[in-house]
Every structure is written in structure tokens, then in C-alpha cells.
Coordinates of N, CA and C and ligand atoms in Angstrom, one line a residue:
M1 N 11.0 14.3 16.9 CA 10.2 13.3 16.5 C 8.4 14.1 16.5
K2 N 8.3 14.7 17.1 CA 7.0 15.4 17.5 C 6.9 15.8 16.3
K3 N 7.6 17.1 15.9 CA 7.9 17.8 14.5 C 7.5 17.0 13.0
I4 N 7.6 15.7 13.3 CA 8.1 14.5 12.0 C 6.4 14.5 12.1
L5 N 6.2 13.5 13.3 CA 4.5 13.6 13.4 C 3.5 14.0 13.0
I6 N 3.6 15.8 13.2 CA 2.7 16.6 13.3 C 2.8 16.8 11.7
H7 N 4.0 16.5 10.9 CA 3.9 16.7 9.4 C 2.9 15.9 9.0
F8 N 3.4 14.0 9.2 CA 2.9 13.2 8.7 C 1.6 13.2 8.9
V9 N 1.0 13.8 9.7 CA -0.5 14.0 10.0 C -1.1 15.0 9.1
Q10 N -0.5 15.9 8.8 CA -0.7 16.9 8.1 C -0.9 16.4 6.7
V11 N 0.3 15.5 6.2 CA 0.3 15.1 4.5 C -1.0 13.8 4.8
S12 N -0.9 13.4 5.8 CA -2.0 12.2 5.5 C -3.3 12.9 5.5
F13 N -3.5 14.3 6.0 CA -4.5 15.1 6.0 C -4.9 15.5 4.4
I14 N -4.1 16.0 3.9 CA -3.9 16.3 2.8 C -4.5 15.3 1.8
F15 N -3.5 14.4 2.0 CA -3.9 13.2 0.8 C -4.6 12.0 1.3
G16 N -5.0 12.4 2.4 CA -6.1 11.2 3.0 C -7.8 11.9 2.8
C17 N -8.0 13.2 1.9 CA -9.2 13.6 2.0 C -10.0 12.3 1.1
G18 N -10.8 11.8 1.2 CA -11.4 11.0 1.0 C -10.3 10.6 -0.5
V19 N -10.8 11.0 -1.9 CA -10.7 10.2 -3.0 C -9.7 11.1 -4.0
L20 N -9.0 10.4 -4.8 CA -8.5 11.5 -5.7 C -9.0 12.2 -6.4
P21 N -8.6 13.1 -7.0 CA -9.1 14.2 -7.9 C -9.4 13.7 -8.9
G22 N -11.1 13.3 -9.5 CA -11.5 13.5 -10.6 C -12.0 12.2 -10.6
L23 N -12.1 11.3 -9.3 CA -12.6 9.8 -9.0 C -13.6 10.0 -8.2
A24 N -14.8 9.3 -8.5 CA -15.7 9.4 -7.4 C -15.8 8.8 -6.5
S25 N -14.9 7.7 -6.5 CA -14.6 6.8 -5.0 C -13.7 6.1 -5.4
A26 N -12.9 4.9 -4.4 CA -12.0 4.3 -4.6 C -12.4 3.0 -5.4
A27 N -13.6 2.7 -5.9 CA -13.8 1.7 -6.7 C -13.7 1.8 -8.1
D28 N -13.6 3.2 -8.5 CA -13.2 3.6 -9.5 C -12.2 3.7 -10.2
A29 N -11.0 3.9 -9.4 CA -9.8 3.5 -9.3 C -9.0 2.0 -9.4
D30 N -8.0 1.6 -10.2 CA -7.8 0.5 -9.8 C -6.9 0.2 -9.4
G31 N -6.1 -0.9 -8.9 CA -4.6 -0.8 -8.3 C -3.5 0.1 -9.0
A32 N -3.2 -0.2 -9.9 CA -2.1 0.0 -11.0 C -2.2 1.4 -10.7
T33 N -3.6 2.4 -10.7 CA -3.6 3.8 -10.7 C -3.2 4.3 -9.2
L34 N -3.7 3.6 -8.0 CA -3.6 3.4 -7.2 C -2.3 3.9 -6.3
V35 N -1.3 2.7 -6.8 CA -0.1 2.5 -6.1 C 0.9 3.8 -6.9
Q36 N 0.4 4.1 -7.7 CA 1.3 5.7 -8.5 C 0.4 6.7 -7.5
A37 N -0.8 6.8 -7.4 CA -1.3 8.2 -7.0 C -0.8 8.0 -5.3
R38 N -0.5 7.1 -4.5 CA -0.4 7.0 -3.4 C 1.2 6.5 -2.9
R39 N 2.3 6.7 -4.4 CA 3.6 6.7 -4.2 C 4.6 5.5 -3.6
C40 N 3.6 4.4 -3.7 CA 4.0 3.1 -3.1 C 5.7 2.9 -4.3
Y41 N 5.2 3.3 -5.5 CA 6.8 2.8 -6.2 C 8.1 3.7 -5.5
G42 N 8.1 4.4 -4.5 CA 9.5 4.6 -3.8 C 10.1 3.5 -3.2
C43 N 9.2 2.3 -3.2 CA 9.6 1.3 -2.3 C 9.5 0.0 -3.5
H44 N 8.2 0.0 -4.3 CA 8.1 -1.3 -4.9 C 7.9 -1.0 -6.3
Q45 N 8.8 -2.2 -6.7 CA 7.9 -2.3 -8.5 C 7.6 -3.3 -8.8
M46 N 7.1 -3.4 -9.8 CA 6.6 -4.5 -10.1 C 7.1 -5.7 -10.3
T47 N 8.4 -5.7 -10.9 CA 8.7 -7.3 -10.8 C 10.3 -7.3 -10.2
Q48 N 10.6 -6.3 -9.6 CA 12.2 -6.3 -8.8 C 12.0 -5.5 -7.6
A49 N 12.7 -6.5 -6.5 CA 12.8 -5.9 -5.3 C 13.5 -4.7 -5.1
L50 N 12.8 -3.8 -4.9 CA 13.4 -2.3 -4.2 C 13.8 -2.3 -2.6
I51 N 13.4 -1.3 -2.3 CA 13.1 -1.4 -0.6 C 12.2 -2.4 -0.3
G52 N 11.2 -2.4 -0.9 CA 10.0 -3.6 -0.2 C 10.0 -4.6 -1.3
P53 N 9.6 -5.7 -1.2 CA 9.4 -6.8 -2.5 C 8.7 -6.2 -3.7
A54 N 8.9 -7.1 -5.0 CA 8.1 -7.0 -6.0 C 6.6 -7.2 -5.7
Y55 N 5.8 -6.3 -7.0 CA 4.4 -6.9 -6.0 C 4.1 -8.3 -6.8
T56 N 5.0 -8.6 -7.8 CA 4.5 -10.1 -8.5 C 5.2 -11.2 -7.3
A57 N 6.1 -10.7 -6.6 CA 6.7 -11.8 -5.6 C 5.1 -11.6 -4.7
I58 N 4.9 -10.7 -4.0 CA 4.0 -10.8 -3.0 C 2.8 -11.6 -3.4
A59 N 2.4 -11.5 -5.2 CA 1.3 -12.3 -5.4 C 1.5 -13.8 -5.3
T60 N 2.7 -13.8 -5.6 CA 3.4 -15.5 -5.8 C 3.1 -16.0 -4.3
R61 N 3.4 -15.3 -3.2 CA 4.0 -15.9 -1.8 C 2.4 -15.8 -1.5
H62 N 1.5 -15.3 -1.8 CA 0.3 -15.3 -1.2 C -0.9 -15.9 -2.0
A63 N -0.7 -16.7 -3.2 CA -1.6 -17.0 -4.0 C -2.5 -18.0 -3.6
A64 N -2.0 -19.0 -2.8 CA -2.9 -20.2 -2.2 C -3.8 -19.3 -1.2
N65 N -3.9 -18.3 -0.8 CA -5.1 -17.8 0.3 C -5.2 -16.3 0.3
K66 N -5.6 -15.7 -0.9 CA -5.9 -14.7 -1.7 C -7.2 -14.6 -0.9
P67 N -8.1 -14.7 -1.1 CA -9.3 -14.2 0.1 C -9.0 -13.6 1.4
V68 N -8.5 -14.4 2.1 CA -8.2 -14.1 3.7 C -7.0 -12.7 3.7
M69 N -5.8 -13.3 2.5 CA -5.0 -12.3 2.4 C -5.4 -10.8 1.6
E70 N -6.2 -10.5 1.0 CA -6.5 -9.3 0.6 C -6.8 -8.4 1.4
K71 N -7.3 -9.2 2.9 CA -7.6 -8.4 4.2 C -6.6 -8.2 4.8
V72 N -5.9 -9.0 4.9 CA -4.7 -8.9 6.0 C -3.5 -7.8 5.4
L73 N -3.2 -8.1 4.1 CA -2.5 -7.0 3.3 C -3.0 -5.8 3.3
A74 N -4.5 -5.5 3.1 CA -5.2 -4.0 3.0 C -4.8 -3.4 4.4
R75 N -4.9 -4.2 5.2 CA -4.4 -3.6 7.0 C -3.1 -3.4 7.0
K76 N -2.1 -4.2 6.5 CA -0.7 -3.8 6.4 C -0.3 -2.9 5.5
I77 N -1.1 -2.4 4.5 CA -0.7 -1.0 3.7 C -1.1 -0.2 3.8
I78 N -2.0 -0.2 5.1 CA -2.3 1.3 5.9 C -1.4 1.3 7.1
D79 N -1.3 0.2 7.6 CA -0.6 0.3 9.4 C 0.8 -0.2 9.0
G80 N 1.5 -0.5 8.2 CA 2.9 -0.8 8.0 C 3.2 -2.0 8.7
G81 N 4.5 -2.4 8.6 CA 4.6 -3.9 9.5 C 5.7 -4.4 8.9
A82 N 6.3 -5.2 9.3 CA 7.6 -5.9 9.3 C 8.0 -7.5 9.5
G83 N 9.1 -8.1 9.0 CA 8.9 -9.7 9.6 C 8.8 -10.5 8.3
N84 N 8.0 -10.4 7.6 CA 7.6 -11.0 6.0 C 8.5 -11.2 5.2
W85 N 9.4 -10.5 5.1 CA 10.2 -10.3 3.6 C 11.8 -10.0 4.4
G86 N 11.8 -9.5 5.5 CA 13.4 -9.3 5.7 C 13.2 -8.2 6.8
V87 N 14.3 -7.7 7.0 CA 14.6 -7.1 8.4 C 14.0 -5.4 8.1
V88 N 13.8 -5.0 6.9 CA 13.4 -3.7 6.7 C 11.6 -3.8 6.9
P89 N 11.2 -2.7 7.8 CA 10.1 -2.3 7.8 C 9.3 -1.7 7.0
M90 N 7.8 -2.0 6.8 CA 7.3 -1.1 5.8 C 6.6 -0.2 6.7
V91 N 6.9 1.2 6.0 CA 6.0 2.4 7.1 C 4.5 2.6 6.9
P92 N 3.9 3.2 8.0 CA 2.4 3.2 7.6 C 2.0 4.1 6.6
N93 N 1.2 3.9 5.9 CA 0.6 4.8 5.1 C -0.9 4.8 5.0
E94 N -0.5 5.8 5.9 CA -2.2 6.6 6.5 C -2.5 7.3 5.4
Q95 N -2.1 7.9 4.5 CA -3.1 8.6 3.4 C -3.7 7.4 2.4
V96 N -3.6 6.4 2.7 CA -4.6 5.3 1.8 C -5.4 5.1 2.8
S97 N -7.0 4.9 2.0 CA -8.2 4.9 2.9 C -8.5 3.3 2.8
E98 N -8.8 3.0 3.5 CA -9.4 1.2 3.8 C -10.0 0.7 2.2
D99 N -10.8 1.9 2.0 CA -11.5 0.9 0.4 C -10.4 0.9 -0.9
E100 N -9.4 2.0 -0.7 CA -8.5 2.1 -1.3 C -7.4 0.9 -1.3
A101 N -6.9 0.7 0.1 CA -6.3 -0.3 0.2 C -6.6 -1.7 -0.1
R102 N -7.9 -1.8 -0.1 CA -8.4 -3.0 -0.7 C -8.3 -3.4 -2.1
V103 N -8.6 -2.1 -2.7 CA -8.5 -2.3 -4.2 C -7.0 -2.7 -4.4
I104 N -6.2 -1.9 -3.7 CA -4.8 -2.1 -4.2 C -4.3 -3.8 -4.1
A105 N -4.7 -4.1 -2.8 CA -4.4 -5.3 -2.0 C -5.3 -6.6 -3.3
R106 N -6.3 -6.6 -3.6 CA -6.6 -7.5 -5.0 C -5.8 -7.5 -6.1
W107 N -5.6 -6.0 -6.7 CA -4.9 -6.0 -7.6 C -3.4 -6.6 -7.8
I108 N -2.7 -6.4 -6.4 CA -1.5 -7.3 -6.1 C -1.7 -8.9 -6.2
L109 N -2.8 -9.4 -5.5 CA -3.0 -10.6 -5.3 C -3.0 -11.3 -6.8
N110 N -4.1 -10.6 -7.5 CA -4.9 -10.9 -9.0 C -3.7 -10.9 -9.9
L111 N -2.0 -10.4 -9.7 CA -1.0 -10.4 -10.7 C -0.7 -11.5 -10.7
K112 N -1.1 -12.5 -9.7 CA -0.7 -14.3 -10.2 C -2.0 -14.9 -10.5
Ligands
LIG201 C1 9.1 3.2 2.6 C2 9.5 1.8 1.9 C3 7.9 1.5 1.8 C4 6.6 2.4 0.9 C5 6.4 3.6 0.9 C6 5.5 1.1 0.7 N1 6.2 0.0 1.6 FE1 5.1 -1.6 1.1 N2 6.7 -2.6 1.9 C7 8.0 -2.2 2.1 C8 8.6 -3.7 2.8 C9 10.3 -2.9 3.3 C10 8.0 -4.3 3.0 C11 7.9 -5.6 3.5 C12 7.7 -5.7 5.0 C13 7.8 -7.4 5.5 O1 8.8 -7.6 5.5 O2 6.7 -7.6 6.5 C14 6.5 -4.2 2.2 C15 5.6 -4.9 2.4 C16 4.4 -4.5 1.6 C17 3.6 -5.7 0.9 C18 3.3 -7.3 1.6 C19 3.2 -7.5 2.9 C20 3.3 -8.9 3.1 O3 3.4 -9.2 4.2 O4 3.8 -9.6 2.4 C21 2.3 -5.1 0.4 C22 1.1 -5.8 -0.4 C23 3.0 -3.4 0.3 N3 4.3 -3.6 0.8 C24 1.7 -2.5 -0.3 C25 2.9 -1.4 -0.8 C26 1.8 -0.1 -1.0 C27 0.3 -0.7 -1.7 C28 2.3 0.7 -0.6 C29 1.9 2.3 -1.0 C30 0.7 2.9 -0.3 C31 3.5 0.3 -0.1 N4 3.9 -0.8 -0.3 C32 4.5 1.5 0.4 C33 8.6 -0.7 1.9 C34 7.4 0.2 1.8

């Protein structure tokens, strides 16, 4: 477990160093680019549930509450969490910066 944790920290460090190569800041990247770069597609697809819910389903569920949910989802993208969609938890994605998480959350919410 300790080994896994160390590896995770190393990976987070490598991927977490600021922004994507070639991008001046997270604001220059759109959500679609970021979810590719941050490997969310291993568990999420646009319109069909995989291990996690489809992005469009997430947008539909939180459509009534966009301004609040942008913050909440950004936090959950980084920290991980469970209980909203079923029994499978989302792992933490600590390689995602706060700025990037906000861009991604806004992008998902605006799919509906
Ligand atoms: C290992 C699989 C996995 C990875 C990788 C993953 N997710 Fe998830 N995600 C899930 C699962 C499972 C859920 C449902 C959690 C729940 O029931 O609350 C989820 C839920 C979500 C939600 C909805 C949260 C809610 O409460 O409605 C968002 C937004 C999200 N993921 C974004 C992302 C983004 C962005 C990334 C990439 C940085 C990512 N996920 C990477 C599995 C994953």
C-alpha cells in the first residue's frame, strides 16, 4: 500500500506540475482537451456510462444547480468520492489542478 501511495505521489508530481505542455494556463485549455489529457476517459464517456457516469448524464442531473455544482464537482474531481451514482467510488485525481478542475466542471455542466 505504501509503495502504491509513493508511486501515486510521484505520478501526481509529474502530471501535476502546473499545466499541460504547450499551454500557458488551465484557462487556455478547454474541458474536452483536459479530460483527454487527465485520463478521465478510462472511466467516463460522453453519452454512455462506463465505470463512471456519462458526462451528459452528469450535466442533466446537476442542470438545476450549475453555479453551486461547478465548485462541488471541481472538488470531487480532485478528491474523488462516492455515493451519488452507485456503489463504485471515483478515485482521487490529484494530478488535476484546481483551475483545471473548474474548467472541466464548467465544461461538463454546459453539456446540457
Ligand atoms: C477509476 C475510475 C474513474 C476515473 C479515472 C475518473 N472517474 Fe469520475 N467518476 C467515477 C465514478 C465511479 C463516479 C461516480 C461516483 C459517485 O457515485 O458519486 C464518478 C463521478 C464523476 C463526476 C460526477 C460527480 C457527482 O457527484 O455527480 C464527475 C464530474 C467526474 N466523475 C469527473 C471526472 C473527471 C473530470 C475525471 C478525470 C480527471 C474523472 N472523473 C476520472 C469514476 C472515475
